[in-house]
mmCIF file of C-alpha atoms and ligand atoms in Angstrom:
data_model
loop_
_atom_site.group_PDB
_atom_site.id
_atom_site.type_symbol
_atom_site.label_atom_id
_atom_site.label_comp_id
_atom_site.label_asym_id
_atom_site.label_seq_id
_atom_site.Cartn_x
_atom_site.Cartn_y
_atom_site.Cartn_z
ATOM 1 C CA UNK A 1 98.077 56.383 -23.015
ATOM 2 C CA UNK A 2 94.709 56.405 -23.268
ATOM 3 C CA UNK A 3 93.325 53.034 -22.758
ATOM 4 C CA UNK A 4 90.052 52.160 -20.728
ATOM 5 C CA UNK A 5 86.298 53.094 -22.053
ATOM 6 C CA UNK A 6 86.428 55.564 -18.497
ATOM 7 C CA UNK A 7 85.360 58.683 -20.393
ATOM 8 C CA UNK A 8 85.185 61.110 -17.449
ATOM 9 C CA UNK A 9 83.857 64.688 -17.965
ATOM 10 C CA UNK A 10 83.925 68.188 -15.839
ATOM 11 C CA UNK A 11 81.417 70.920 -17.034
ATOM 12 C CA UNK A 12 81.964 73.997 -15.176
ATOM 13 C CA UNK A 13 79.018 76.559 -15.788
ATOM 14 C CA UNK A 14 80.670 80.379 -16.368
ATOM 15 C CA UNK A 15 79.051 81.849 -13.667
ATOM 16 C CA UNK A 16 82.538 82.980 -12.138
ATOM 17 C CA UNK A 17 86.189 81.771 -11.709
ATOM 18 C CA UNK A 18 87.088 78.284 -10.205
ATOM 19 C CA UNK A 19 86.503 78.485 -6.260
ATOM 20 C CA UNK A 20 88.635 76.046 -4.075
ATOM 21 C CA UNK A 21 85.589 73.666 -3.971
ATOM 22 C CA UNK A 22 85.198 73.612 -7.564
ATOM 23 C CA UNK A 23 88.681 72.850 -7.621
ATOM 24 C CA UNK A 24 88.304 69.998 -5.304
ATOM 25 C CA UNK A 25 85.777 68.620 -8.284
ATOM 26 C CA UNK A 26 87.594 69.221 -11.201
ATOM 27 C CA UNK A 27 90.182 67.507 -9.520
ATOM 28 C CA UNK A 28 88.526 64.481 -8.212
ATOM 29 C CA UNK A 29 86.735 63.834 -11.809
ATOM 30 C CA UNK A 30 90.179 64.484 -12.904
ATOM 31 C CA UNK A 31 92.553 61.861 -10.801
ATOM 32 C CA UNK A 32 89.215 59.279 -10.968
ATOM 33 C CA UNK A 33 89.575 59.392 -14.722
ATOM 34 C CA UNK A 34 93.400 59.123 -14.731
ATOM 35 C CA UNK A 35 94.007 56.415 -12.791
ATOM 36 C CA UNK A 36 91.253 54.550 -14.980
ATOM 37 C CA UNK A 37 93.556 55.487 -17.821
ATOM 38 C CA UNK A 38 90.273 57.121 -19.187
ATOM 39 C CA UNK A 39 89.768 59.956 -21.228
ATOM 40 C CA UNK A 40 88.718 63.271 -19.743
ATOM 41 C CA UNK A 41 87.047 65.921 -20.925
ATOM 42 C CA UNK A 42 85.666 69.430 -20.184
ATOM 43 C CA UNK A 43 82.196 70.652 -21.372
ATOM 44 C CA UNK A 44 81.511 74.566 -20.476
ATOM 45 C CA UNK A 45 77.538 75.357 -19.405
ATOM 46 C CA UNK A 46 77.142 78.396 -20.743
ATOM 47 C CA UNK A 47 73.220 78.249 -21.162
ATOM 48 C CA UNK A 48 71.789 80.235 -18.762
ATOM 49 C CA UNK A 49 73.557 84.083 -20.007
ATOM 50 C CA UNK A 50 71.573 85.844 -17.362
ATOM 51 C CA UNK A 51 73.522 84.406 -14.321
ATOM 52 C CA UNK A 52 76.831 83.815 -16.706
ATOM 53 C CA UNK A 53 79.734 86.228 -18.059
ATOM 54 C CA UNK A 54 81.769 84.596 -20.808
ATOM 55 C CA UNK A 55 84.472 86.201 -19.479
ATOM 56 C CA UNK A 56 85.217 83.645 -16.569
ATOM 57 C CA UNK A 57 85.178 80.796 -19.730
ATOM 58 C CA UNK A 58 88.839 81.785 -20.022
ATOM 59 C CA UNK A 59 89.609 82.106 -16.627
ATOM 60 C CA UNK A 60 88.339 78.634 -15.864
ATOM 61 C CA UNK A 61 90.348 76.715 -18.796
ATOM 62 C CA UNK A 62 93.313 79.128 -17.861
ATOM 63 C CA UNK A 63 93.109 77.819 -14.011
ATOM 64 C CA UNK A 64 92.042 73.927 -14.997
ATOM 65 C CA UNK A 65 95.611 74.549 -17.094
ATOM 66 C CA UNK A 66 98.001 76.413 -14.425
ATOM 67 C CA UNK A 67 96.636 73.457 -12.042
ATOM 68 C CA UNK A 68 97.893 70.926 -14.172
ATOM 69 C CA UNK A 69 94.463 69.732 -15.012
ATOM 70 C CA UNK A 70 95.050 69.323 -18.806
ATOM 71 C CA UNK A 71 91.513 67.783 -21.194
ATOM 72 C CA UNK A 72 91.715 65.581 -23.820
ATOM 73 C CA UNK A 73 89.621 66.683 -27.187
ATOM 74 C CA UNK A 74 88.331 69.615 -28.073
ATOM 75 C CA UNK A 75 86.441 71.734 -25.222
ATOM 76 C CA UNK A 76 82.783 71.790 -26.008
ATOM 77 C CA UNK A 77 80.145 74.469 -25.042
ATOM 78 C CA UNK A 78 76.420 74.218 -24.670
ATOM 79 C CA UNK A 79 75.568 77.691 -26.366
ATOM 80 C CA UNK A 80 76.649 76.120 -29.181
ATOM 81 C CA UNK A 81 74.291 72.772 -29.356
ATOM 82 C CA UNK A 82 70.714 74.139 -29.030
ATOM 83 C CA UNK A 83 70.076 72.187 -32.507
ATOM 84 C CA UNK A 84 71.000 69.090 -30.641
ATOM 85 C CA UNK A 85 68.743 69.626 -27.721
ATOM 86 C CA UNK A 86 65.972 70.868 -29.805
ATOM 87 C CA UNK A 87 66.301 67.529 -31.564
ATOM 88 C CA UNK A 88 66.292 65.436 -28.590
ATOM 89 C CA UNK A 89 63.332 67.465 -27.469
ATOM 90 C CA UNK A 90 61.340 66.764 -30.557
ATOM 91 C CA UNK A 91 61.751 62.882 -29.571
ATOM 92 C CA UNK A 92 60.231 63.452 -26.619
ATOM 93 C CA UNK A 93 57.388 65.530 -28.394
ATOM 94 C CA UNK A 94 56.805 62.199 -30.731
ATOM 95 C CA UNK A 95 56.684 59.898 -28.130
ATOM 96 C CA UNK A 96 54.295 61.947 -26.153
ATOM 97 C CA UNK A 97 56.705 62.503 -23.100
ATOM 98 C CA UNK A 98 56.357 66.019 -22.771
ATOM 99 C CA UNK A 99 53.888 68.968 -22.443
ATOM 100 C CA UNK A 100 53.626 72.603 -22.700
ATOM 101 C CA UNK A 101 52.800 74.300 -18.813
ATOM 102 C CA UNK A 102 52.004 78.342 -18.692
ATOM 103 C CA UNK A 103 51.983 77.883 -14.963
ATOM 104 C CA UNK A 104 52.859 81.206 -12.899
ATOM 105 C CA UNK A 105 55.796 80.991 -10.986
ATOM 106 C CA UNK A 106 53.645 82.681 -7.679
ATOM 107 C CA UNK A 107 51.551 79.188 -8.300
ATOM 108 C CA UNK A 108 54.949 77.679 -8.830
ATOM 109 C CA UNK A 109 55.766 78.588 -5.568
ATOM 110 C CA UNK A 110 53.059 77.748 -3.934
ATOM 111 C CA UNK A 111 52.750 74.040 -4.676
ATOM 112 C CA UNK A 112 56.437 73.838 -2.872
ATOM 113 C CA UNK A 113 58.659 73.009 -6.179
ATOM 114 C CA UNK A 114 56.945 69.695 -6.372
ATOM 115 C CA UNK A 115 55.032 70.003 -9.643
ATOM 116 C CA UNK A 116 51.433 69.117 -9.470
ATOM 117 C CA UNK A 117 50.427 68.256 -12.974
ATOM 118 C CA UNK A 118 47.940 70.898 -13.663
ATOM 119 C CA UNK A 119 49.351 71.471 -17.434
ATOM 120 C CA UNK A 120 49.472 68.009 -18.316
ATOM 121 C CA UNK A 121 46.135 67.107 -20.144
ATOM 122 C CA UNK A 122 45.839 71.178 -21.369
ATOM 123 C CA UNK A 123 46.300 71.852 -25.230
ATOM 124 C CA UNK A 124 48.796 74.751 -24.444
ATOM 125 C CA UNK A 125 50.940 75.476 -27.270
ATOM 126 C CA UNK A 126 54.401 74.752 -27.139
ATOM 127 C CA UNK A 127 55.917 78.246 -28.314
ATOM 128 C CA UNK A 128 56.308 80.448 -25.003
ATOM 129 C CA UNK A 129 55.541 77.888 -22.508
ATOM 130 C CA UNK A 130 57.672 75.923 -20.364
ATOM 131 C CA UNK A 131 58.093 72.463 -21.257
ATOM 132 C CA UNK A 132 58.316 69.694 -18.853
ATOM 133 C CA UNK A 133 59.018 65.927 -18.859
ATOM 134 C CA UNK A 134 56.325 63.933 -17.594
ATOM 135 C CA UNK A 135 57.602 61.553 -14.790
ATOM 136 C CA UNK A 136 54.863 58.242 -13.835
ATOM 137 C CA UNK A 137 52.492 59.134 -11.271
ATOM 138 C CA UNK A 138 52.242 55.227 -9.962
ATOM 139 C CA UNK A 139 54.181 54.754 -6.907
ATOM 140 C CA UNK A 140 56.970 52.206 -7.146
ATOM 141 C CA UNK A 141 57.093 52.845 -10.900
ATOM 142 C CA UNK A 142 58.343 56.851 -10.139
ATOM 143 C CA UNK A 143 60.992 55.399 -8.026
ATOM 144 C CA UNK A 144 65.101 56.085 -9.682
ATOM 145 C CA UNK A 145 67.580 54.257 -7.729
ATOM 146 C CA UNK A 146 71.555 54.886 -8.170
ATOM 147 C CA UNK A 147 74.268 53.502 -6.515
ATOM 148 C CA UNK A 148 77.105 56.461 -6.056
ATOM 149 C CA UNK A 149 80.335 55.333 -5.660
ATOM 150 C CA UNK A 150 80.487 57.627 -2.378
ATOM 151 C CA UNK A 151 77.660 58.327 -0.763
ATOM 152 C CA UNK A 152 76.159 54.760 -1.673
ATOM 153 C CA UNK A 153 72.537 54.073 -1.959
ATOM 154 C CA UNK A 154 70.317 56.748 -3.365
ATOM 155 C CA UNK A 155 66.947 56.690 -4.296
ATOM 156 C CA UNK A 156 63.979 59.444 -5.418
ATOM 157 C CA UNK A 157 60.165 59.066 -5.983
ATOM 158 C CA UNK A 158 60.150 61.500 -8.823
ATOM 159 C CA UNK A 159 56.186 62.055 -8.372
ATOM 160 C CA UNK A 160 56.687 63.357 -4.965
ATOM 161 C CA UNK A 161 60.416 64.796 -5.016
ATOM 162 C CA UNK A 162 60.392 66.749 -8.109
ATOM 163 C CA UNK A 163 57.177 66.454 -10.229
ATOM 164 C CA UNK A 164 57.362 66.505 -13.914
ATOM 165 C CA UNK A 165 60.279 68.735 -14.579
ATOM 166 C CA UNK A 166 61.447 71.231 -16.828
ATOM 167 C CA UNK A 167 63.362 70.722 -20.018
ATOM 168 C CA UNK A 168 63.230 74.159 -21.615
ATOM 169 C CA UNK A 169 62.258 77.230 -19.882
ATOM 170 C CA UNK A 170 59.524 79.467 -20.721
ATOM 171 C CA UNK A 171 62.399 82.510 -22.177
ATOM 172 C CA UNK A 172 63.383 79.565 -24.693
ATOM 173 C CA UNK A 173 66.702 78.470 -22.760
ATOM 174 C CA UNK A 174 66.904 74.719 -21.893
ATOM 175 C CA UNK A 175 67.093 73.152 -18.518
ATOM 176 C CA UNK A 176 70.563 72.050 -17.235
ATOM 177 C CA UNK A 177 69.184 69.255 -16.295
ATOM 178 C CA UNK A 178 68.029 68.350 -20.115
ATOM 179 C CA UNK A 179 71.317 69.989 -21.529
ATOM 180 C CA UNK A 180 73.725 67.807 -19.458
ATOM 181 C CA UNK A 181 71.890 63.992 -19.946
ATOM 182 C CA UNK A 182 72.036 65.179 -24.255
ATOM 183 C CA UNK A 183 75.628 66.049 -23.867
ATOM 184 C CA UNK A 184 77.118 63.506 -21.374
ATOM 185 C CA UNK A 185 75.499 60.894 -23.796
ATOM 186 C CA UNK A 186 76.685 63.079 -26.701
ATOM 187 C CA UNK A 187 80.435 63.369 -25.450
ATOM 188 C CA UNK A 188 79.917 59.713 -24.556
ATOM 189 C CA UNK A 189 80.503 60.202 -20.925
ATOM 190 C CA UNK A 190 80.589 56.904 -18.711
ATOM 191 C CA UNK A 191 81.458 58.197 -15.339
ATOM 192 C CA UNK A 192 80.727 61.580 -13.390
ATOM 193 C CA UNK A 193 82.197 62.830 -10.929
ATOM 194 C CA UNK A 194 81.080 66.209 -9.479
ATOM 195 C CA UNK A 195 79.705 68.388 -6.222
ATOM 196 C CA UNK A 196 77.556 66.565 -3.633
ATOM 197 C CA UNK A 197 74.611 69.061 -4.570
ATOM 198 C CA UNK A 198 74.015 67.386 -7.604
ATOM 199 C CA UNK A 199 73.408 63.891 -6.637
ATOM 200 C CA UNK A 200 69.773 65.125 -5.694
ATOM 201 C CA UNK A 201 69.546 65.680 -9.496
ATOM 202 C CA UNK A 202 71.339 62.208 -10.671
ATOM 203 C CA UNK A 203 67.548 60.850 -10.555
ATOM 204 C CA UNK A 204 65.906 62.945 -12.735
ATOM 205 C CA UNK A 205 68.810 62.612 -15.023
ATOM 206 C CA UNK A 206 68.748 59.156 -14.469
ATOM 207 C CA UNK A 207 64.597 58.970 -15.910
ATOM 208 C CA UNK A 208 65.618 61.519 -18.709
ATOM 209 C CA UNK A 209 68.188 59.125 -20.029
ATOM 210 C CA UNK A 210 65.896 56.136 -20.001
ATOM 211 C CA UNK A 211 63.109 58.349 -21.728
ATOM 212 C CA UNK A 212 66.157 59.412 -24.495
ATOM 213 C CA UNK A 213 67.121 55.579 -24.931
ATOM 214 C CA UNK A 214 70.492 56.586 -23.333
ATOM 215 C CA UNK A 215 72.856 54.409 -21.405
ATOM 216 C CA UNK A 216 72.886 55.222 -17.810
ATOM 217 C CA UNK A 217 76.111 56.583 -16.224
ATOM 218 C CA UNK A 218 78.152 55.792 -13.450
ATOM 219 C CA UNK A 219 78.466 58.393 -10.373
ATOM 220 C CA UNK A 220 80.454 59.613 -7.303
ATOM 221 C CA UNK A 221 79.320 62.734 -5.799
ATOM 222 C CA UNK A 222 82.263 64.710 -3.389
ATOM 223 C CA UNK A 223 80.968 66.280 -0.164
ATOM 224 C CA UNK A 224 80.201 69.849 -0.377
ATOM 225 C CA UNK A 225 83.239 72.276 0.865
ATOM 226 C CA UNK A 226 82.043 74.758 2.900
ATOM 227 C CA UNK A 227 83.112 78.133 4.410
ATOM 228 C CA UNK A 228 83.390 78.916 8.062
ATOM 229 C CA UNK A 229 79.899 79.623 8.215
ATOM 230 C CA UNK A 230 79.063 76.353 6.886
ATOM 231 C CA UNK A 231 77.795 77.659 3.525
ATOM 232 C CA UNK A 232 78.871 76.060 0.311
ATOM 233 C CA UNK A 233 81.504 77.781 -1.739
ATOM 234 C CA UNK A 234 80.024 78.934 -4.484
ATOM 235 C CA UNK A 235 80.466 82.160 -7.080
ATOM 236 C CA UNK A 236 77.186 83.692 -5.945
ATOM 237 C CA UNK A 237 78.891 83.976 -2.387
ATOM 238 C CA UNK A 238 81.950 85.290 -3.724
ATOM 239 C CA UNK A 239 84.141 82.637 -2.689
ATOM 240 C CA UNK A 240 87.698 83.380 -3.541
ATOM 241 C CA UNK A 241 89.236 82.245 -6.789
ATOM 242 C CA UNK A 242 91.905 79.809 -6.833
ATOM 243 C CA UNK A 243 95.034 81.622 -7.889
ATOM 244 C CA UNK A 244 97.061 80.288 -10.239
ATOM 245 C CA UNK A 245 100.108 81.185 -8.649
ATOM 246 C CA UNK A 246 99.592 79.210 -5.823
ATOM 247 C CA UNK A 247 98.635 76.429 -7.727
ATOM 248 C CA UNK A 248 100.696 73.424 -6.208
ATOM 249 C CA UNK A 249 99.629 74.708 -2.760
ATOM 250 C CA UNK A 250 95.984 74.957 -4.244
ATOM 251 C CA UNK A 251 96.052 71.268 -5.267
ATOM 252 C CA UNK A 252 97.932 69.996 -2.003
ATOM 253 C CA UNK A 253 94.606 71.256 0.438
ATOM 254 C CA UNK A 254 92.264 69.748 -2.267
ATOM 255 C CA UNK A 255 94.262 66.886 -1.771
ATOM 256 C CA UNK A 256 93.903 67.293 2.009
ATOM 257 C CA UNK A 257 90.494 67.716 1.660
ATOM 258 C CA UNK A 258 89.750 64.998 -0.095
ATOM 259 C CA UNK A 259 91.586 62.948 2.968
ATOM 260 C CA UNK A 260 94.241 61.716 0.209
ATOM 261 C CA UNK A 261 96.542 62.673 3.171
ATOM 262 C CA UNK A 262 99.514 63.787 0.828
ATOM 263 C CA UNK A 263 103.102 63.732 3.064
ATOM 264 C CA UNK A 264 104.145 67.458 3.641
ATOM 265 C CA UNK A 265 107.261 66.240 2.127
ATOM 266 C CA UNK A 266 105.499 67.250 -1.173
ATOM 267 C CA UNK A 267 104.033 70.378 0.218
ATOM 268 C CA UNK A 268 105.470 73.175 -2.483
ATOM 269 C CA UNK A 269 106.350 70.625 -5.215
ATOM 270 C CA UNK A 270 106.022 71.308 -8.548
ATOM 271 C CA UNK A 271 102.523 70.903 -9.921
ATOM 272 C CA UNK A 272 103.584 67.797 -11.690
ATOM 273 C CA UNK A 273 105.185 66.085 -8.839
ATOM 274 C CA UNK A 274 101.810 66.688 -6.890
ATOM 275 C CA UNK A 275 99.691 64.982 -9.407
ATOM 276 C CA UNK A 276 102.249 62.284 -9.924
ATOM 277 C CA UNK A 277 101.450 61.502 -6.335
ATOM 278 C CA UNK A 278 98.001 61.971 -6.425
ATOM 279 C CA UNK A 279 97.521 59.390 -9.376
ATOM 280 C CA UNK A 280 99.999 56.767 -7.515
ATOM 281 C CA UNK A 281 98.322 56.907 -3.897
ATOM 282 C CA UNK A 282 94.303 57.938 -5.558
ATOM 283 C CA UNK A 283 92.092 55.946 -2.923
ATOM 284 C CA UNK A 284 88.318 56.718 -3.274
ATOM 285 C CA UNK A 285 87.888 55.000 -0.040
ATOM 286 C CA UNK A 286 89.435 57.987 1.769
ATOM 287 C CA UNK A 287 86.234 60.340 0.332
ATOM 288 C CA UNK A 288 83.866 57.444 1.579
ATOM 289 C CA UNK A 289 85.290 57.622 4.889
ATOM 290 C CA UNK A 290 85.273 61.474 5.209
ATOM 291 C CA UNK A 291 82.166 61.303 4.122
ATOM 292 C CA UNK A 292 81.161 58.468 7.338
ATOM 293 C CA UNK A 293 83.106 61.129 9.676
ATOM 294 C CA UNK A 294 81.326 64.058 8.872
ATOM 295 C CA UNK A 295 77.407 62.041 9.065
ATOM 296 C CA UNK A 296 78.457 60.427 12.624
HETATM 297 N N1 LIG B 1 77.503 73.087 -14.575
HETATM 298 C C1 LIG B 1 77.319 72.550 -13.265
HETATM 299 C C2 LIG B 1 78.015 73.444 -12.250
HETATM 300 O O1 LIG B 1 78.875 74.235 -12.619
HETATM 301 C C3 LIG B 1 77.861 71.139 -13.124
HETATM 302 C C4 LIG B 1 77.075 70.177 -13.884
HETATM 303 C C5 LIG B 1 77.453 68.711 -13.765
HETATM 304 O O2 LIG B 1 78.598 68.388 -13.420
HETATM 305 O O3 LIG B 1 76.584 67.884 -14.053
HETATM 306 O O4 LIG B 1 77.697 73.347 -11.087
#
């Protein structure tokens, strides 16, 4: 039963089938929002169709499903809620929170990634030009604290980490940064839970839900599995898909992994059994500590 406010979300972008680390995620957001008797739900990023193939959107939900991984409510998918975010942008627009930037990338590129400001105070119109969130320029009053339920203690000066960043793209398409704080808030997300390379954009997310009048979210971010060569899984490496038909042994390593330490009694058990004693022996503590082995 469905009890607790936990509303717990995992929003896999389509850019190819579920790798073993994304596994790992979906089922760490997964077993967090379980044992919290929350709700959990799965939002798919399709907004960026030059690095996606809808394709893999059936894939995923096919191997969140095999894996035992099963949603509550109806899946929801960003191509479909540019009305929203155009909204959302317009009460930015109002409030004066935004501004159009024609910037080159080359210049981009050459002021490091941290924006500079040039565009700020320009008249540039808002049709074909990026559009980008101003963040303060006062020291102190730039800095976004969060407290992650693994790695602990975070904390960004936007002015000099990021600069005021982008909420839709100059070819019309809006930021994933923009398009998850309007969703999570939409979907009524409390807690995420997802891949350690995000937590360097929890800040930003963290300003953009204060600027939308949002509630800000709770987070745990899972250390990054990587491949021999110490790279991060990821699709654009062609890391391997996790194959359905090895699910329960899939699910045992991510268990392992996560340093859950299932028995190999359970090794081989049916998919249920495993996630029966994943929610009765869950123990967040075990990330924290991998997490302490692998900094010392
Ligand atoms: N769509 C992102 C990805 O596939 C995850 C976004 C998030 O969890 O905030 O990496």
């Amino acid at each position: 039963m469905l009890s607790s406010s936990y509303v717990g979300r995992f929003a896999p972008s389509p850019s190819g089938p579920l790798h073993f680390g994304s596994l790992v995620c979906a089922l760490t957001s997964f077993l967090d929002a379980r044992v919290h008797n929350g709700t959990w739900l799965v939002r798919i990023e399709d907004i960026d169709p030059p690095r996606e193939d809808p394709k893999h959107i059936k894939t995923i939900l096919n191997q969140l499903e095999r894996h035992g991984l099963h949603w509550d409510k109806n899946v929801i998918y960003q191509s479909e809620r540019q009305t929203q975010y155009q909204l959302a942008l317009d009460g930015l627009s109002t409030r004066k929170l935004i501004f159009a930037c024609e910037c080159s990338r080359a210049r981009l590129r050459q002021s490091g990634g941290v924006y500079d400001g040039r565009c700020r105070e320009r008249q540039i119109s808002f049709s074909d030009s990026a559009i980008r969130l101003k963040v303060p320029q006062t020291y102190l009053y730039d800095r976004v604290k969060i407290f992650d339920r693994i790695f602990g203690e975070y904390c960004q000066h936007l002015a000099s980490d990021t600069g005021d960043f982008v909420l839709k793209r100059r070819d019309g398409l809006f930021s994933y940064q923009f398009a998850s704080v309007v969703d999570d808030q939409f979907q009524g997300v409390t807690h995420i839970v997802r891949g350690g390379d995000l937590l360097e954009s929890a800040p930003r997310q963290v300003y953009l839900q204060n600027c939308l009048g949002y509630k800000n979210l709770d987070y745990a971010h899972i250390p990054l599995v990587k491949n021999k060569h110490g790279q991060k899984l990821s699709k654009q490496n062609q890391s391997k898909p996790a194959q359905v038909n090895r699910a329960s042994s899939n699910l045992w390593a991510a268990l392992a992994w996560l340093n859950q330490k299932p028995p190999q009694s359970i090794y081989g058990a049916p998919v249920t059994d495993i996630l029966s004693w994943a929610k009765s022996n869950w123990r967040l503590q075990h990330i924290r500590e991998k997490v302490k082995q692998m900094g010392s």
